[in-house]
Tab-separated table of C-alpha atoms in Angstrom:
chain	number	residue	atom	x	y	z
A	26	UNK	CA	43.329	-28.069	-10.015
A	27	UNK	CA	39.553	-27.902	-10.009
A	28	UNK	CA	39.350	-26.166	-6.639
A	29	UNK	CA	42.077	-23.560	-7.188
A	30	UNK	CA	39.721	-20.739	-8.182
A	31	UNK	CA	37.266	-21.690	-5.463
A	32	UNK	CA	39.973	-21.675	-2.802
A	33	UNK	CA	41.196	-18.267	-3.899
A	34	UNK	CA	37.649	-16.990	-3.770
A	35	UNK	CA	37.222	-18.367	-0.260
A	36	UNK	CA	40.386	-16.586	0.867
A	37	UNK	CA	39.146	-13.319	-0.641
A	38	UNK	CA	35.699	-13.569	0.971
A	39	UNK	CA	37.168	-14.474	4.360
A	40	UNK	CA	39.411	-11.412	4.134
A	41	UNK	CA	36.390	-9.221	3.436
A	42	UNK	CA	34.608	-10.603	6.477
A	43	UNK	CA	37.652	-9.954	8.667
A	44	UNK	CA	37.715	-6.323	7.507
A	45	UNK	CA	33.983	-5.879	7.994
A	46	UNK	CA	34.202	-7.312	11.500
A	47	UNK	CA	36.953	-4.835	12.340
A	48	UNK	CA	35.004	-1.918	10.840
A	49	UNK	CA	31.793	-2.777	12.690
A	50	UNK	CA	33.443	-3.149	16.077
A	51	UNK	CA	35.336	0.122	15.703
A	52	UNK	CA	32.341	2.257	14.720
A	53	UNK	CA	30.912	4.543	17.403
A	54	UNK	CA	27.311	3.721	16.529
A	55	UNK	CA	25.975	3.246	20.041
A	56	UNK	CA	25.604	-0.507	19.526
A	57	UNK	CA	27.243	-3.007	21.860
A	58	UNK	CA	29.689	-5.660	20.658
A	59	UNK	CA	26.973	-8.243	21.329
A	60	UNK	CA	24.544	-6.381	19.061
A	61	UNK	CA	27.165	-6.123	16.325
A	62	UNK	CA	27.708	-9.871	16.610
A	63	UNK	CA	24.114	-10.443	15.485
A	64	UNK	CA	25.078	-9.010	12.075
A	65	UNK	CA	28.257	-11.066	11.846
A	66	UNK	CA	27.002	-14.441	13.071
A	67	UNK	CA	25.018	-15.504	9.946
A	68	UNK	CA	27.983	-14.673	7.701
A	69	UNK	CA	30.462	-16.462	9.955
A	70	UNK	CA	28.236	-19.551	10.019
A	71	UNK	CA	28.136	-19.551	6.225
A	72	UNK	CA	31.912	-19.191	6.106
A	73	UNK	CA	32.314	-22.228	8.348
A	74	UNK	CA	29.986	-24.226	6.103
A	75	UNK	CA	32.105	-23.272	3.078
A	76	UNK	CA	35.265	-24.377	4.885
A	77	UNK	CA	33.640	-27.682	5.829
A	78	UNK	CA	32.754	-28.306	2.187
A	79	UNK	CA	36.284	-27.343	1.154
A	80	UNK	CA	37.636	-30.014	3.477
A	81	UNK	CA	35.089	-32.553	2.211
A	82	UNK	CA	36.168	-31.850	-1.363
A	83	UNK	CA	39.831	-32.372	-0.470
A	84	UNK	CA	38.991	-35.824	0.954
A	85	UNK	CA	36.523	-36.874	-1.763
A	86	UNK	CA	37.138	-39.839	-4.014
A	87	UNK	CA	37.846	-39.112	-7.664
A	88	UNK	CA	34.343	-40.131	-8.765
A	89	UNK	CA	32.613	-37.866	-6.244
A	90	UNK	CA	34.779	-34.758	-6.797
A	91	UNK	CA	32.320	-33.023	-9.211
A	92	UNK	CA	29.453	-33.343	-6.717
A	93	UNK	CA	31.509	-32.144	-3.720
A	94	UNK	CA	32.940	-29.300	-5.819
A	95	UNK	CA	29.437	-28.168	-6.769
A	96	UNK	CA	28.403	-28.107	-3.103
A	97	UNK	CA	31.530	-26.110	-2.239
A	98	UNK	CA	30.806	-23.493	-4.921
A	99	UNK	CA	27.180	-23.305	-3.769
A	100	UNK	CA	28.371	-22.460	-0.240
A	101	UNK	CA	30.677	-19.783	-1.648
A	102	UNK	CA	27.752	-18.270	-3.545
A	103	UNK	CA	25.757	-18.153	-0.299
A	104	UNK	CA	28.699	-16.504	1.443
A	105	UNK	CA	28.913	-13.902	-1.313
A	106	UNK	CA	25.235	-13.001	-0.881
A	107	UNK	CA	25.521	-12.715	2.890
A	108	UNK	CA	28.662	-10.599	2.596
A	109	UNK	CA	26.888	-8.242	0.182
A	110	UNK	CA	24.145	-7.856	2.780
A	111	UNK	CA	26.704	-7.248	5.533
A	112	UNK	CA	28.461	-4.628	3.369
A	113	UNK	CA	25.154	-2.772	3.039
A	114	UNK	CA	24.409	-3.030	6.761
A	115	UNK	CA	27.884	-1.803	7.650
A	116	UNK	CA	27.485	1.118	5.255
A	117	UNK	CA	24.263	2.261	6.929
A	118	UNK	CA	25.730	1.858	10.409
A	119	UNK	CA	28.864	3.736	9.372
A	120	UNK	CA	26.771	6.587	7.944
A	121	UNK	CA	24.688	6.678	11.119
A	122	UNK	CA	27.837	6.772	13.281
A	123	UNK	CA	29.319	9.651	11.289
A	124	UNK	CA	26.073	11.649	11.295
A	125	UNK	CA	25.630	10.906	14.982
A	126	UNK	CA	28.969	12.616	15.572
A	127	UNK	CA	28.556	15.469	13.083
A	128	UNK	CA	24.818	16.260	13.023
A	129	UNK	CA	23.864	15.576	16.597
A	130	UNK	CA	20.853	17.908	16.668
A	131	UNK	CA	18.904	16.230	13.875
A	132	UNK	CA	19.905	12.693	14.858
A	133	UNK	CA	18.876	13.439	18.448
A	134	UNK	CA	15.602	14.915	17.192
A	135	UNK	CA	14.766	11.734	15.279
A	136	UNK	CA	15.779	9.613	18.268
A	137	UNK	CA	13.467	11.656	20.487
A	138	UNK	CA	10.514	10.957	18.197
A	139	UNK	CA	11.308	7.228	18.113
A	140	UNK	CA	11.646	7.034	21.873
A	141	UNK	CA	8.325	8.800	22.452
A	142	UNK	CA	6.292	7.017	19.776
A	143	UNK	CA	7.622	3.510	20.474
A	144	UNK	CA	5.738	3.508	23.768
A	145	UNK	CA	2.156	3.869	22.440
A	146	UNK	CA	3.058	1.497	19.586
A	147	UNK	CA	4.112	-1.036	22.235
A	148	UNK	CA	7.355	-1.900	20.469
A	149	UNK	CA	10.821	-2.217	21.948
A	150	UNK	CA	13.449	-1.672	19.261
A	151	UNK	CA	16.842	-0.031	18.770
A	152	UNK	CA	16.680	2.602	16.042
A	153	UNK	CA	19.710	3.942	14.165
A	154	UNK	CA	18.613	7.241	12.559
A	155	UNK	CA	20.260	8.177	9.266
A	156	UNK	CA	19.680	11.323	7.236
A	157	UNK	CA	18.811	10.261	3.715
A	158	UNK	CA	16.701	11.304	0.720
A	159	UNK	CA	13.330	10.021	1.936
A	160	UNK	CA	11.592	8.165	4.760
A	161	UNK	CA	12.168	4.415	5.127
A	162	UNK	CA	12.857	1.776	7.763
A	163	UNK	CA	14.240	-1.744	7.600
A	164	UNK	CA	15.550	-4.324	10.077
A	165	UNK	CA	19.300	-4.884	10.053
A	166	UNK	CA	19.300	-8.321	11.649
A	167	UNK	CA	18.347	-11.563	9.932
A	168	UNK	CA	16.660	-12.811	13.067
A	169	UNK	CA	14.914	-11.215	16.061
A	170	UNK	CA	14.464	-7.876	14.239
A	171	UNK	CA	15.199	-5.552	17.141
A	172	UNK	CA	17.677	-3.201	15.436
A	173	UNK	CA	16.393	-0.984	12.638
A	174	UNK	CA	17.910	1.549	10.303
A	175	UNK	CA	15.544	4.508	10.043
A	176	UNK	CA	16.013	6.920	7.165
A	177	UNK	CA	14.675	10.467	7.270
A	178	UNK	CA	15.185	13.251	4.723
A	179	UNK	CA	16.445	16.750	5.308
A	180	UNK	CA	13.717	19.391	5.307
A	181	UNK	CA	13.712	23.138	5.614
A	182	UNK	CA	11.711	22.595	8.794
A	183	UNK	CA	12.268	18.949	9.776
A	184	UNK	CA	10.413	18.993	13.076
A	185	UNK	CA	7.193	19.887	11.293
A	186	UNK	CA	7.427	16.670	9.277
A	187	UNK	CA	8.750	14.290	11.931
A	188	UNK	CA	5.219	12.901	12.508
A	189	UNK	CA	5.894	10.848	9.361
A	190	UNK	CA	8.416	8.865	11.393
A	191	UNK	CA	5.452	7.314	13.215
A	192	UNK	CA	4.417	5.717	9.926
A	193	UNK	CA	7.871	4.165	9.529
A	194	UNK	CA	7.839	2.855	13.096
A	195	UNK	CA	4.501	1.275	12.244
A	196	UNK	CA	6.422	-1.112	9.979
A	197	UNK	CA	8.270	-2.372	13.067
A	198	UNK	CA	4.905	-2.915	14.767
A	199	UNK	CA	3.739	-4.896	11.737
A	200	UNK	CA	6.897	-7.040	11.959
A	201	UNK	CA	5.762	-7.974	15.483
A	202	UNK	CA	2.034	-8.511	15.038
A	203	UNK	CA	1.634	-9.430	11.363
A	204	UNK	CA	-1.551	-9.163	9.324
A	205	UNK	CA	-4.951	-9.286	11.000
A	206	UNK	CA	-6.578	-12.672	10.356
A	207	UNK	CA	-10.052	-11.249	9.798
A	208	UNK	CA	-8.611	-8.898	7.182
A	209	UNK	CA	-6.848	-11.775	5.426
A	210	UNK	CA	-10.004	-13.885	5.279
A	211	UNK	CA	-12.218	-11.015	4.071
A	212	UNK	CA	-9.662	-10.039	1.435
A	213	UNK	CA	-9.907	-13.486	-0.157
A	214	UNK	CA	-13.709	-13.474	0.059
A	215	UNK	CA	-13.786	-10.225	-1.916
A	216	UNK	CA	-11.219	-11.592	-4.341
A	217	UNK	CA	-13.453	-14.605	-5.036
A	218	UNK	CA	-16.394	-12.329	-5.932
A	219	UNK	CA	-14.361	-9.623	-7.641
A	220	UNK	CA	-14.739	-10.871	-11.173
A	221	UNK	CA	-11.153	-10.704	-12.384
A	222	UNK	CA	-8.431	-13.329	-12.378
A	223	UNK	CA	-8.145	-15.279	-9.122
A	224	UNK	CA	-5.721	-13.449	-6.825
A	225	UNK	CA	-5.526	-10.129	-8.720
A	226	UNK	CA	-7.488	-8.178	-6.110
A	227	UNK	CA	-5.752	-9.968	-3.227
A	228	UNK	CA	-2.313	-9.243	-4.700
A	229	UNK	CA	-2.905	-5.523	-4.217
A	230	UNK	CA	-4.601	-5.570	-0.838
A	231	UNK	CA	-2.149	-8.084	0.626
A	232	UNK	CA	0.599	-5.492	0.045
A	233	UNK	CA	-1.522	-2.476	0.950
A	234	UNK	CA	-2.394	-3.666	4.450
A	235	UNK	CA	0.924	-2.593	5.941
A	236	UNK	CA	0.766	0.928	4.534
A	237	UNK	CA	-2.745	1.489	5.856
A	238	UNK	CA	-1.738	0.096	9.252
A	239	UNK	CA	1.255	2.430	9.347
A	240	UNK	CA	-0.900	5.434	8.436
A	241	UNK	CA	-3.210	4.484	11.297
A	242	UNK	CA	-0.181	4.378	13.604
A	243	UNK	CA	0.653	7.935	12.554
A	244	UNK	CA	-2.892	9.184	13.116
A	245	UNK	CA	-3.243	7.469	16.499
A	246	UNK	CA	0.126	8.625	17.856
A	247	UNK	CA	0.633	12.128	16.422
A	248	UNK	CA	-2.953	13.198	15.799
A	249	UNK	CA	-3.496	16.415	13.806
A	250	UNK	CA	0.214	16.879	13.086
A	251	UNK	CA	0.310	13.581	11.199
A	252	UNK	CA	-2.749	14.487	9.131
A	253	UNK	CA	-1.150	17.766	8.079
A	254	UNK	CA	2.279	16.248	7.404
A	255	UNK	CA	1.038	13.239	5.416
A	256	UNK	CA	-1.385	15.330	3.361
A	257	UNK	CA	1.587	17.462	2.257
A	258	UNK	CA	3.681	14.365	1.557
A	259	UNK	CA	1.020	12.593	-0.543
A	260	UNK	CA	-0.054	15.619	-2.587
A	261	UNK	CA	0.388	14.933	-6.316
A	262	UNK	CA	-1.432	15.127	-9.649
A	263	UNK	CA	-2.192	11.401	-9.960
A	264	UNK	CA	-3.589	10.355	-6.564
A	265	UNK	CA	-5.727	7.582	-8.077
A	266	UNK	CA	-2.910	5.689	-9.798
A	267	UNK	CA	-2.797	2.002	-8.857
A	268	UNK	CA	0.438	0.353	-7.758
A	269	UNK	CA	0.924	-3.047	-6.151
A	270	UNK	CA	3.496	-1.867	-3.599
A	271	UNK	CA	1.575	1.124	-2.189
A	272	UNK	CA	-2.113	2.021	-2.047
A	273	UNK	CA	-3.223	4.931	-4.237
A	274	UNK	CA	-2.629	8.227	-2.480
A	275	UNK	CA	-6.337	8.997	-2.825
A	276	UNK	CA	-7.299	5.858	-0.934
A	277	UNK	CA	-4.719	6.518	1.771
A	278	UNK	CA	-5.980	10.074	2.224
A	279	UNK	CA	-9.615	8.914	2.365
A	280	UNK	CA	-8.650	6.284	4.950
A	281	UNK	CA	-6.772	8.838	7.051
A	282	UNK	CA	-9.650	11.313	6.835
A	283	UNK	CA	-12.192	8.709	7.968
A	284	UNK	CA	-10.016	7.451	10.812
A	285	UNK	CA	-9.524	11.046	11.907
A	286	UNK	CA	-13.272	11.585	12.063
A	287	UNK	CA	-13.683	8.321	14.004
A	288	UNK	CA	-11.028	8.758	16.692
A	289	UNK	CA	-10.156	12.444	17.124
A	290	UNK	CA	-11.445	14.390	20.113
A	291	UNK	CA	-13.578	17.380	19.118
A	292	UNK	CA	-10.756	19.888	19.604
A	293	UNK	CA	-8.415	17.856	17.398
A	294	UNK	CA	-11.072	17.417	14.724
A	295	UNK	CA	-11.634	21.162	14.703
A	296	UNK	CA	-7.907	21.708	14.209
A	297	UNK	CA	-7.748	19.509	11.084
A	298	UNK	CA	-10.970	20.692	9.409
A	299	UNK	CA	-9.072	23.011	7.001
A	300	UNK	CA	-6.767	20.243	5.773
A	301	UNK	CA	-9.603	17.701	5.522
A	302	UNK	CA	-11.516	20.160	3.342
A	303	UNK	CA	-8.388	20.711	1.262
A	304	UNK	CA	-7.905	16.948	0.829
A	305	UNK	CA	-11.509	16.541	-0.335
A	306	UNK	CA	-11.131	19.417	-2.777
A	307	UNK	CA	-7.890	18.054	-4.180
A	308	UNK	CA	-9.236	14.535	-4.689
A	309	UNK	CA	-12.461	15.790	-6.244
A	310	UNK	CA	-10.445	17.976	-8.601
A	311	UNK	CA	-8.347	15.034	-9.769
A	312	UNK	CA	-11.150	12.569	-10.513
A	313	UNK	CA	-10.617	13.097	-14.239
A	314	UNK	CA	-7.304	11.258	-13.778
A	315	UNK	CA	-8.936	8.239	-12.129
A	316	UNK	CA	-8.340	4.907	-13.924
A	317	UNK	CA	-11.519	3.176	-15.083
A	318	UNK	CA	-10.963	0.182	-12.793
A	319	UNK	CA	-10.043	2.242	-9.701
A	320	UNK	CA	-13.411	1.942	-7.954
A	321	UNK	CA	-13.364	-1.854	-8.240
A	322	UNK	CA	-10.283	-1.902	-5.993
A	323	UNK	CA	-11.883	0.167	-3.220
A	324	UNK	CA	-13.005	-2.022	-0.295
A	325	UNK	CA	-14.330	-0.017	2.646
A	326	UNK	CA	-14.797	-3.055	4.876
A	327	UNK	CA	-11.081	-3.914	4.539
A	328	UNK	CA	-10.182	-0.365	5.580
A	329	UNK	CA	-12.454	-0.763	8.611
A	330	UNK	CA	-10.664	-3.975	9.573
A	331	UNK	CA	-7.270	-2.231	9.353
A	332	UNK	CA	-8.583	0.602	11.489
A	333	UNK	CA	-9.915	-1.841	14.083
A	334	UNK	CA	-6.621	-3.768	14.168
A	335	UNK	CA	-4.600	-0.578	14.636
A	336	UNK	CA	-6.817	0.629	17.469
A	337	UNK	CA	-6.333	-2.694	19.251
A	338	UNK	CA	-2.542	-2.476	18.979
A	339	UNK	CA	-1.863	1.238	19.503
A	340	UNK	CA	-2.514	3.221	22.678
A	341	UNK	CA	-4.675	6.238	21.855
A	342	UNK	CA	-3.215	9.184	23.779
A	343	UNK	CA	-4.867	11.828	21.607
A	344	UNK	CA	-7.254	13.255	24.244
A	345	UNK	CA	-4.267	13.812	26.529
A	346	UNK	CA	-2.090	15.264	23.759
A	347	UNK	CA	-4.658	17.594	22.221
A	348	UNK	CA	-5.678	18.806	25.659
A	349	UNK	CA	-2.107	19.981	26.217
A	350	UNK	CA	-1.856	21.447	22.702
A	351	UNK	CA	-4.687	23.843	23.569
A	352	UNK	CA	-3.440	24.600	27.085
A	353	UNK	CA	-1.229	27.466	28.267
A	354	UNK	CA	1.299	25.122	29.885
A	355	UNK	CA	4.911	25.593	28.884
A	356	UNK	CA	6.611	22.625	27.228
A	357	UNK	CA	8.853	22.274	30.263
A	358	UNK	CA	5.791	21.473	32.369
A	359	UNK	CA	4.413	18.807	30.035
A	360	UNK	CA	5.035	15.109	30.646
A	361	UNK	CA	8.035	13.872	28.665
A	362	UNK	CA	5.944	10.933	27.370
A	363	UNK	CA	3.976	13.300	25.101
A	364	UNK	CA	6.085	16.475	25.020
A	365	UNK	CA	7.444	16.120	21.495
A	366	UNK	CA	4.030	15.423	20.009
A	367	UNK	CA	2.500	18.364	21.857
A	368	UNK	CA	5.292	20.612	20.544
A	369	UNK	CA	4.812	19.570	16.911
A	370	UNK	CA	1.027	19.831	17.083
A	371	UNK	CA	1.338	23.317	18.531
A	372	UNK	CA	3.589	24.258	15.628
A	373	UNK	CA	0.991	23.098	13.091
A	374	UNK	CA	-1.813	24.787	15.044
A	375	UNK	CA	0.079	28.077	15.236
A	376	UNK	CA	0.920	27.990	11.544
A	377	UNK	CA	-2.641	27.136	10.630
A	378	UNK	CA	-1.320	24.177	8.681
């Protein structure tokens, strides 16, 4: 029969969903059953649609069977895609649950950063930290976007580099507030006058906005510690290379340096002077590797608009933080709202970068 393979496939996919449901609900991930249901609901809805089309096919007249069969297979394809996504989500949650049980210190450390930085970013999200090969963040739900998987790599001295987590949390802020309208409009004005193909300039800067915003989130929340950490992370031999997905490292470092000079209190600016000088020296040394068209992609007024947008969205606690960094107060006496950031900035200050 025409539907025999399709029916067997439906049975197989339904079995997978049953197993994934069981796995999710049994994991000790810290999520409630209601939160886990948000991952399952889209897949279950797609399963029900496939079953409805299976029933419609069984009742179809002979002439309409091909059309109803095609709709049934289409629903099965959709179910396959959603199940693949659920498999991936379950894998990340399972890894988080295992690491949460086995590597409590590092998972707790990441959670502490997220808890402290979420407040000045004005976001309310549930973060599932997972130790991975590099930094990344992505929402696990199809809708509402309140639960995120946050990846962080192992380091010889992880706490020194945890300021980079503020950049990743900035992506969650972007999910809430979106792109600044003035930036969007100015981007297209520049694109119109740029001289290349319509949309070429905008294609880059449309993608770059988020990365610049996230760097601003790091600067505004962690202060000097972020400048030191990100300058280490972005150090390479080809800082001027152009990619659509990420801004050139040189442009990111210039943006961070300028924002630092604009918003840091004097004591914080004094603390980062050595690394700012090192950044300038590195970028000047690598100009021989700059592509010929690099300068045509640099738009200072767009960077200013990102900076302005970030300062509207993010609470600037840097005077308070840097004041405590330079004080003699013990960490136990410092307000828990800024304690972690004070601790990490003191580490960078004591190490001289």
